mmCIF file of C-alpha atoms and ligand atoms in Angstrom:
data_model
loop_
_atom_site.group_PDB
_atom_site.id
_atom_site.type_symbol
_atom_site.label_atom_id
_atom_site.label_comp_id
_atom_site.label_asym_id
_atom_site.label_seq_id
_atom_site.Cartn_x
_atom_site.Cartn_y
_atom_site.Cartn_z
ATOM 1 C CA MET V 15 2.314 0.914 16.073
ATOM 2 C CA SER V 16 4.583 3.617 14.896
ATOM 3 C CA ARG V 17 6.182 6.741 16.140
ATOM 4 C CA GLY V 18 7.525 9.319 13.708
ATOM 5 C CA THR V 19 10.811 8.564 12.079
ATOM 6 C CA GLY V 20 14.280 7.812 13.263
ATOM 7 C CA MET V 21 16.694 10.667 13.778
ATOM 8 C CA THR V 22 18.434 13.275 15.743
ATOM 9 C CA LEU V 23 18.444 12.491 19.435
ATOM 10 C CA LEU V 24 21.648 10.494 19.289
ATOM 11 C CA GLY V 25 23.596 13.678 18.820
ATOM 12 C CA LEU V 26 21.982 15.688 21.591
ATOM 13 C CA GLY V 27 23.872 14.217 24.486
ATOM 14 C CA PHE V 28 20.958 14.674 26.873
ATOM 15 C CA LEU V 29 17.524 13.256 27.242
ATOM 16 C CA VAL V 30 14.149 14.874 27.132
ATOM 17 C CA THR V 31 10.689 13.829 28.134
ATOM 18 C CA THR V 32 7.413 15.561 27.498
ATOM 19 C CA CYS V 33 4.755 15.616 30.156
ATOM 20 C CA ALA V 34 1.200 15.008 29.012
ATOM 21 C CA PRO V 35 -1.411 15.550 31.714
ATOM 22 C CA GLU V 36 -2.349 11.902 32.026
ATOM 23 C CA GLN V 37 0.973 10.241 31.303
ATOM 24 C CA GLU V 38 4.574 10.842 30.489
ATOM 25 C CA THR V 39 5.695 9.943 26.981
ATOM 26 C CA SER V 40 9.361 9.772 26.198
ATOM 27 C CA GLU V 41 10.591 12.029 23.432
ATOM 28 C CA LEU V 42 12.339 8.901 22.169
ATOM 29 C CA ILE V 43 8.937 7.331 21.523
ATOM 30 C CA GLN V 44 6.894 10.361 20.473
ATOM 31 C CA PRO V 45 8.968 13.325 19.341
ATOM 32 C CA SER V 46 7.156 16.625 19.867
ATOM 33 C CA GLU V 47 5.958 18.132 16.581
ATOM 34 C CA TRP V 48 6.291 14.679 15.019
ATOM 35 C CA TRP V 49 4.443 16.030 11.977
ATOM 36 C CA ARG V 50 7.630 17.703 10.813
ATOM 37 C CA VAL V 51 8.317 14.339 9.094
ATOM 38 C CA HIS V 52 5.846 15.463 6.427
ATOM 39 C CA PRO V 53 5.987 15.368 3.526
ATOM 40 C CA ARG V 54 7.620 11.960 3.517
ATOM 41 C CA PRO V 55 9.652 11.825 0.280
ATOM 42 C CA VAL V 56 8.377 8.459 -1.009
ATOM 43 C CA TYR V 57 4.893 9.844 -1.602
ATOM 44 C CA ALA V 58 6.100 12.226 -4.298
ATOM 45 C CA GLU V 59 6.997 9.135 -6.345
ATOM 46 C CA LEU V 60 3.580 7.509 -6.021
ATOM 47 C CA GLU V 61 0.352 8.102 -7.941
ATOM 48 C CA LYS V 62 -2.143 9.864 -5.671
ATOM 49 C CA VAL V 63 -5.802 8.978 -6.118
ATOM 50 C CA GLY V 64 -8.499 11.513 -5.273
ATOM 51 C CA THR V 65 -11.416 10.465 -3.064
ATOM 52 C CA PHE V 66 -14.410 12.218 -1.538
ATOM 53 C CA GLN V 67 -12.702 12.867 1.796
ATOM 54 C CA ASP V 68 -9.426 14.231 3.157
ATOM 55 C CA TRP V 69 -8.672 12.131 6.258
ATOM 56 C CA PHE V 70 -7.022 9.379 4.197
ATOM 57 C CA ASP V 71 -4.500 9.934 1.447
ATOM 58 C CA VAL V 72 -4.855 7.211 -1.167
ATOM 59 C CA TYR V 73 -2.035 6.094 -3.461
ATOM 60 C CA ARG V 74 -1.976 3.502 -6.209
ATOM 61 C CA VAL V 75 1.147 1.441 -5.542
ATOM 62 C CA GLY V 76 0.668 -1.251 -8.204
ATOM 63 C CA ASP V 77 -1.929 -3.056 -10.273
ATOM 64 C CA GLY V 78 -5.006 -3.475 -8.087
ATOM 65 C CA THR V 79 -3.043 -2.321 -5.048
ATOM 66 C CA TYR V 80 -3.788 0.865 -3.112
ATOM 67 C CA ALA V 81 -2.233 2.323 0.023
ATOM 68 C CA ILE V 82 -4.780 4.104 2.245
ATOM 69 C CA TYR V 83 -2.726 6.323 4.516
ATOM 70 C CA GLU V 84 -3.661 8.336 7.638
ATOM 71 C CA PRO V 85 -0.957 11.032 7.714
ATOM 72 C CA ASN V 86 -2.765 13.318 10.163
ATOM 73 C CA GLN V 87 -2.586 11.125 13.245
ATOM 74 C CA PHE V 88 0.673 10.178 14.940
ATOM 75 C CA GLU V 89 0.509 6.483 14.090
ATOM 76 C CA GLU V 90 0.547 7.304 10.360
ATOM 77 C CA ALA V 91 -1.233 4.006 9.813
ATOM 78 C CA ILE V 92 -1.360 2.548 6.310
ATOM 79 C CA SER V 93 -4.016 0.083 5.171
ATOM 80 C CA TYR V 94 -3.951 -1.577 1.750
ATOM 81 C CA LEU V 95 -6.701 -2.446 -0.652
ATOM 82 C CA VAL V 96 -5.587 -5.507 -2.634
ATOM 83 C CA LEU V 97 -7.814 -6.543 -5.520
ATOM 84 C CA GLY V 98 -8.001 -9.766 -7.493
ATOM 85 C CA ASP V 99 -10.349 -10.565 -10.365
ATOM 86 C CA GLU V 100 -13.244 -11.620 -8.148
ATOM 87 C CA ARG V 101 -12.780 -10.033 -4.746
ATOM 88 C CA GLY V 102 -10.489 -7.950 -2.627
ATOM 89 C CA VAL V 103 -9.115 -7.634 0.861
ATOM 90 C CA LEU V 104 -8.406 -4.551 2.878
ATOM 91 C CA ILE V 105 -5.172 -5.395 4.674
ATOM 92 C CA ASP V 106 -5.622 -3.642 8.027
ATOM 93 C CA ALA V 107 -8.392 -1.186 8.749
ATOM 94 C CA GLY V 108 -6.667 1.871 10.215
ATOM 95 C CA THR V 109 -7.520 3.648 13.436
ATOM 96 C CA GLY V 110 -11.249 3.850 12.744
ATOM 97 C CA ILE V 111 -11.181 7.662 12.901
ATOM 98 C CA GLY V 112 -12.151 8.010 9.240
ATOM 99 C CA ASN V 113 -14.667 5.887 7.332
ATOM 100 C CA ILE V 114 -12.303 3.559 5.475
ATOM 101 C CA LYS V 115 -15.137 1.446 4.089
ATOM 102 C CA ARG V 116 -16.450 4.374 2.091
ATOM 103 C CA VAL V 117 -12.977 4.897 0.640
ATOM 104 C CA VAL V 118 -12.819 1.225 -0.343
ATOM 105 C CA GLU V 119 -16.256 1.431 -1.965
ATOM 106 C CA GLU V 120 -15.082 4.358 -4.001
ATOM 107 C CA LEU V 121 -12.064 2.415 -5.267
ATOM 108 C CA THR V 122 -13.778 -0.848 -6.241
ATOM 109 C CA ASP V 123 -17.132 -2.519 -6.873
ATOM 110 C CA LEU V 124 -15.749 -5.939 -5.883
ATOM 111 C CA PRO V 125 -16.692 -7.488 -2.528
ATOM 112 C CA VAL V 126 -13.974 -6.670 0.008
ATOM 113 C CA SER V 127 -13.155 -8.410 3.290
ATOM 114 C CA SER V 128 -11.221 -6.832 6.140
ATOM 115 C CA LEU V 129 -7.982 -8.749 6.749
ATOM 116 C CA LEU V 130 -6.109 -7.836 9.947
ATOM 117 C CA THR V 131 -2.330 -8.321 10.111
ATOM 118 C CA HIS V 132 -2.574 -8.126 13.899
ATOM 119 C CA GLU V 133 -4.678 -7.002 16.809
ATOM 120 C CA HIS V 134 -3.514 -3.456 17.659
ATOM 121 C CA TYR V 135 -6.010 -0.588 17.663
ATOM 122 C CA ASP V 136 -4.438 1.328 14.806
ATOM 123 C CA HIS V 137 -4.895 -1.672 12.490
ATOM 124 C CA ILE V 138 -8.369 -2.809 13.487
ATOM 125 C CA GLY V 139 -10.323 0.412 14.056
ATOM 126 C CA GLY V 140 -12.395 0.266 10.864
ATOM 127 C CA ALA V 141 -12.844 -3.528 10.684
ATOM 128 C CA TYR V 142 -16.304 -3.469 12.242
ATOM 129 C CA ARG V 143 -17.623 -1.728 9.136
ATOM 130 C CA PHE V 144 -17.028 -4.928 7.092
ATOM 131 C CA GLU V 145 -19.198 -8.045 7.033
ATOM 132 C CA GLN V 146 -16.259 -10.392 6.517
ATOM 133 C CA ILE V 147 -13.272 -10.084 8.846
ATOM 134 C CA ILE V 148 -10.184 -12.290 8.530
ATOM 135 C CA ALA V 149 -7.515 -12.694 11.231
ATOM 136 C CA PHE V 150 -4.795 -15.097 12.296
ATOM 137 C CA ASN V 151 -5.874 -17.974 14.513
ATOM 138 C CA ASP V 152 -4.038 -17.110 17.718
ATOM 139 C CA SER V 153 -5.970 -17.319 20.970
ATOM 140 C CA ALA V 154 -4.372 -14.287 22.649
ATOM 141 C CA ALA V 155 -4.914 -12.133 19.577
ATOM 142 C CA LEU V 156 -8.498 -13.287 19.186
ATOM 143 C CA ALA V 157 -9.216 -12.561 22.847
ATOM 144 C CA ARG V 158 -7.900 -9.048 22.375
ATOM 145 C CA LEU V 159 -9.985 -8.518 19.249
ATOM 146 C CA ALA V 160 -13.035 -9.784 21.124
ATOM 147 C CA ARG V 161 -12.565 -7.113 23.806
ATOM 148 C CA GLY V 162 -12.588 -4.227 21.342
ATOM 149 C CA ARG V 163 -11.501 -0.864 22.737
ATOM 150 C CA ASP V 164 -13.609 1.374 24.936
ATOM 151 C CA ASN V 165 -13.682 5.143 24.655
ATOM 152 C CA ALA V 166 -11.451 5.773 27.679
ATOM 153 C CA SER V 167 -8.653 3.590 26.290
ATOM 154 C CA LEU V 168 -8.643 5.506 23.002
ATOM 155 C CA GLN V 169 -8.699 9.077 24.332
ATOM 156 C CA GLY V 170 -4.907 9.322 24.320
ATOM 157 C CA TYR V 171 -4.830 8.832 20.545
ATOM 158 C CA VAL V 172 -6.810 11.932 19.640
ATOM 159 C CA THR V 173 -5.020 14.523 21.769
ATOM 160 C CA ASP V 174 -3.424 17.625 20.267
ATOM 161 C CA ASP V 175 -0.064 15.840 20.516
ATOM 162 C CA TYR V 176 -1.363 13.081 18.282
ATOM 163 C CA LEU V 177 -3.115 15.127 15.641
ATOM 164 C CA TRP V 178 -1.641 17.283 12.972
ATOM 165 C CA LYS V 179 -4.837 18.303 11.189
ATOM 166 C CA PRO V 180 -8.528 18.420 12.140
ATOM 167 C CA LEU V 181 -10.442 15.233 12.769
ATOM 168 C CA PRO V 182 -12.821 14.248 9.960
ATOM 169 C CA GLU V 183 -16.364 15.516 9.908
ATOM 170 C CA GLY V 184 -18.725 13.167 11.681
ATOM 171 C CA PHE V 185 -16.074 11.735 14.003
ATOM 172 C CA ASP V 186 -16.824 12.266 17.702
ATOM 173 C CA ALA V 187 -13.869 11.678 20.036
ATOM 174 C CA ALA V 188 -16.237 11.680 23.024
ATOM 175 C CA THR V 189 -17.981 8.534 21.822
ATOM 176 C CA TRP V 190 -15.238 6.863 19.774
ATOM 177 C CA SER V 191 -14.796 3.172 20.491
ATOM 178 C CA ILE V 192 -13.796 0.046 18.600
ATOM 179 C CA PRO V 193 -16.539 -2.578 18.835
ATOM 180 C CA PRO V 194 -15.624 -6.156 19.749
ATOM 181 C CA ILE V 195 -14.361 -7.998 16.676
ATOM 182 C CA GLU V 196 -15.357 -11.596 15.896
ATOM 183 C CA PRO V 197 -13.506 -12.706 12.759
ATOM 184 C CA THR V 198 -15.550 -14.634 10.233
ATOM 185 C CA GLN V 199 -12.475 -16.457 8.922
ATOM 186 C CA LEU V 200 -9.304 -17.568 10.702
ATOM 187 C CA LEU V 201 -5.997 -18.137 8.971
ATOM 188 C CA HIS V 202 -3.068 -20.380 9.757
ATOM 189 C CA ASP V 203 0.536 -20.284 8.611
ATOM 190 C CA GLY V 204 0.782 -21.102 4.907
ATOM 191 C CA ALA V 205 -2.907 -20.466 4.190
ATOM 192 C CA ILE V 206 -3.757 -18.961 0.814
ATOM 193 C CA VAL V 207 -6.168 -16.050 0.501
ATOM 194 C CA ASP V 208 -7.518 -16.420 -3.043
ATOM 195 C CA LEU V 209 -8.797 -13.200 -4.604
ATOM 196 C CA GLY V 210 -9.415 -14.736 -8.028
ATOM 197 C CA GLY V 211 -6.339 -14.592 -10.244
ATOM 198 C CA ARG V 212 -4.338 -13.293 -7.312
ATOM 199 C CA GLN V 213 -3.224 -15.130 -4.216
ATOM 200 C CA LEU V 214 -1.841 -13.968 -0.899
ATOM 201 C CA GLU V 215 0.082 -16.437 1.237
ATOM 202 C CA VAL V 216 0.028 -16.165 5.022
ATOM 203 C CA ILE V 217 3.426 -16.000 6.707
ATOM 204 C CA TYR V 218 2.917 -16.201 10.464
ATOM 205 C CA ALA V 219 5.306 -13.658 11.989
ATOM 206 C CA PRO V 220 4.831 -13.434 15.759
ATOM 207 C CA GLY V 221 7.021 -11.093 17.787
ATOM 208 C CA HIS V 222 5.521 -7.638 17.410
ATOM 209 C CA SER V 223 2.357 -9.243 18.789
ATOM 210 C CA PRO V 224 1.163 -12.833 19.215
ATOM 211 C CA GLY V 225 -1.205 -12.682 16.252
ATOM 212 C CA SER V 226 1.035 -10.903 13.719
ATOM 213 C CA MET V 227 1.244 -12.176 10.174
ATOM 214 C CA CYS V 228 2.762 -11.065 6.905
ATOM 215 C CA LEU V 229 1.177 -11.632 3.513
ATOM 216 C CA LEU V 230 3.148 -12.583 0.421
ATOM 217 C CA ASP V 231 2.034 -12.039 -3.160
ATOM 218 C CA ARG V 232 4.566 -14.203 -4.995
ATOM 219 C CA ALA V 233 3.390 -13.154 -8.461
ATOM 220 C CA SER V 234 3.656 -9.416 -7.736
ATOM 221 C CA ARG V 235 6.749 -9.978 -5.546
ATOM 222 C CA LEU V 236 5.252 -7.924 -2.707
ATOM 223 C CA LEU V 237 5.279 -8.579 1.048
ATOM 224 C CA TRP V 238 2.857 -6.886 3.442
ATOM 225 C CA THR V 239 4.473 -6.747 6.862
ATOM 226 C CA GLY V 240 1.909 -5.076 9.135
ATOM 227 C CA ASP V 241 3.964 -3.971 12.122
ATOM 228 C CA HIS V 242 6.635 -6.629 11.842
ATOM 229 C CA PHE V 243 8.498 -4.014 9.835
ATOM 230 C CA TYR V 244 7.859 -0.378 8.970
ATOM 231 C CA PRO V 245 10.374 2.417 8.315
ATOM 232 C CA GLY V 246 10.240 4.027 11.753
ATOM 233 C CA PRO V 247 10.984 3.032 15.343
ATOM 234 C CA LEU V 248 10.142 -0.657 15.704
ATOM 235 C CA TYR V 249 8.370 -1.280 19.000
ATOM 236 C CA ALA V 250 10.461 -4.002 20.602
ATOM 237 C CA HIS V 251 9.841 -2.357 24.008
ATOM 238 C CA ALA V 252 6.061 -2.863 24.017
ATOM 239 C CA ASP V 253 4.391 -5.206 26.499
ATOM 240 C CA ASP V 254 3.176 -7.835 24.068
ATOM 241 C CA VAL V 255 6.447 -8.088 22.126
ATOM 242 C CA ASP V 256 8.449 -11.317 22.255
ATOM 243 C CA ILE V 257 11.934 -10.457 21.048
ATOM 244 C CA ASP V 258 12.992 -14.047 20.388
ATOM 245 C CA ASP V 259 9.904 -14.582 18.250
ATOM 246 C CA TYR V 260 10.499 -11.244 16.535
ATOM 247 C CA ILE V 261 14.046 -12.191 15.560
ATOM 248 C CA ALA V 262 12.990 -15.684 14.464
ATOM 249 C CA SER V 263 10.182 -14.250 12.329
ATOM 250 C CA ASN V 264 12.587 -11.855 10.682
ATOM 251 C CA GLU V 265 15.075 -14.649 9.994
ATOM 252 C CA ARG V 266 12.302 -16.534 8.274
ATOM 253 C CA LEU V 267 11.598 -13.523 6.051
ATOM 254 C CA VAL V 268 15.308 -13.258 5.273
ATOM 255 C CA GLY V 269 15.094 -16.841 4.025
ATOM 256 C CA MET V 270 12.276 -15.823 1.670
ATOM 257 C CA LEU V 271 14.049 -12.784 0.249
ATOM 258 C CA ALA V 272 14.155 -14.308 -3.240
ATOM 259 C CA GLU V 273 10.341 -14.118 -3.301
ATOM 260 C CA PHE V 274 9.720 -10.375 -2.844
ATOM 261 C CA ASP V 275 11.183 -7.064 -3.978
ATOM 262 C CA TYR V 276 9.171 -4.583 -1.891
ATOM 263 C CA VAL V 277 7.781 -4.378 1.605
ATOM 264 C CA LEU V 278 4.394 -2.713 2.109
ATOM 265 C CA SER V 279 4.409 -1.780 5.767
ATOM 266 C CA GLY V 280 1.813 -0.774 8.316
ATOM 267 C CA HIS V 281 3.127 2.742 8.947
ATOM 268 C CA ASN V 282 4.864 5.750 7.466
ATOM 269 C CA ASP V 283 5.965 4.575 3.993
ATOM 270 C CA PRO V 284 4.121 2.062 1.810
ATOM 271 C CA TRP V 285 6.982 1.065 -0.461
ATOM 272 C CA VAL V 286 10.343 -0.051 0.934
ATOM 273 C CA ALA V 287 12.983 -2.130 -0.882
ATOM 274 C CA SER V 288 13.199 -5.655 0.525
ATOM 275 C CA GLU V 289 16.912 -5.386 1.319
ATOM 276 C CA VAL V 290 15.897 -3.754 4.596
ATOM 277 C CA ILE V 291 14.749 -7.104 6.009
ATOM 278 C CA PRO V 292 18.220 -8.659 6.495
ATOM 279 C CA ARG V 293 19.343 -5.355 8.000
ATOM 280 C CA VAL V 294 16.700 -5.756 10.702
ATOM 281 C CA SER V 295 18.271 -9.082 11.682
ATOM 282 C CA ARG V 296 21.717 -7.503 11.789
ATOM 283 C CA ALA V 297 20.334 -4.635 13.868
ATOM 284 C CA PHE V 298 19.014 -6.986 16.561
ATOM 285 C CA GLU V 299 22.334 -8.845 16.560
ATOM 286 C CA ALA V 300 24.191 -5.571 17.118
ATOM 287 C CA ILE V 301 21.764 -4.525 19.870
ATOM 288 C CA LEU V 302 22.068 -7.811 21.731
ATOM 289 C CA GLU V 303 25.855 -7.937 21.483
ATOM 290 C CA GLY V 304 26.087 -4.315 22.671
ATOM 291 C CA SER V 305 27.743 -2.848 19.586
ATOM 292 C CA ALA V 306 24.957 -0.518 18.361
ATOM 293 C CA GLU V 307 24.528 3.194 19.140
ATOM 294 C CA TYR V 308 21.523 4.364 21.097
ATOM 295 C CA ALA V 309 19.885 7.229 22.975
ATOM 296 C CA GLU V 310 18.504 6.396 26.400
ATOM 297 C CA ASP V 311 15.639 7.818 28.441
ATOM 298 C CA GLY V 312 14.899 6.063 31.710
ATOM 299 C CA ASP V 313 14.502 2.389 30.894
ATOM 300 C CA ILE V 314 13.955 2.961 27.150
ATOM 301 C CA ARG V 315 16.651 2.896 24.514
ATOM 302 C CA ARG V 316 16.243 4.005 20.930
ATOM 303 C CA TYR V 317 18.740 2.460 18.548
ATOM 304 C CA HIS V 318 19.215 4.132 15.199
ATOM 305 C CA PHE V 319 19.837 2.252 11.962
ATOM 306 C CA GLU V 320 19.588 3.237 8.329
ATOM 307 C CA GLY V 321 15.891 3.242 7.423
ATOM 308 C CA PHE V 322 14.477 2.276 10.817
ATOM 309 C CA ASP V 323 15.058 2.489 14.564
ATOM 310 C CA VAL V 324 14.484 0.001 17.369
ATOM 311 C CA LEU V 325 12.928 0.880 20.739
ATOM 312 C CA ILE V 326 13.785 -1.541 23.502
ATOM 313 C CA ARG V 327 13.718 -1.647 27.316
ATOM 314 C CA VAL V 328 16.988 -2.001 29.184
ATOM 315 C CA ASP V 329 15.621 -4.995 31.111
ATOM 316 C CA GLN V 330 15.085 -6.845 27.839
ATOM 317 C CA LEU V 331 18.838 -6.717 27.233
ATOM 318 C CA GLN V 332 19.747 -8.282 30.570
ATOM 319 C CA ARG V 333 19.536 -11.895 29.517
HETATM 320 ZN ZN1 ZN M 410 1.064 -3.058 16.115
#
């Protein structure tokens, strides 16, 4: 999950909330007019690839590696097509609002499986379009995938507050759902996903959610992080977050820093220098020892750091 980008509230000296009809969302979590983050500067440096549609923006970020970005919806989800010599995987499947499978088919003739970094709606929405679905073998995550998402639970993600541009043709918010997902392949920590001449190694990284994993391409020196890290407000406040696991997972990635140069994240920017990973560990240290700056709204705090923020509940700090 993602919410805009880190910034300005620290200086305001007061706190604001917006009132949606059905719920109240803190301005710390979803800034009004969040779309003012566009254009995000990193995209000017990347090679844009034209496709038949305009819901996804597609960028080539390396050999056989494409970022498939949904800039028009608040999550700004990014999925990645990763191709080997014989097959490919789509790392995450977006919100499901656009037809990501058709985009994939336009980019490659190879067989492509859907590989889910974790079980949240904005990463799994298009998975049902694929015959082969790969996920981490965690019982809580699998149970959540098996439930899918009904229309009522998704309505909040296609409101005017969430959308910057029109929904794609053929998408009907009134009937939108995410069908139950039964993975055809389960992964464990250290498993290798072999694409033929290219291998991705599974790094189990619980914390953001129970079933979260990262994927490491040692040869290309790239790490896909899903929602463990993205350049935006990290969701440490969410219900299924385990902060101790989150910190431990990040420490593990710090220990692997010699293996990757760039982080390809699940939201906002697809290309972030790896030096951000140790800074995430230092950020949590500063939060827990009480030395970091924050803005507060009710029981939510938003801590600001260079390149990312952290959202956390006050009760999580009382330990
Ligand atoms: Zn998530």
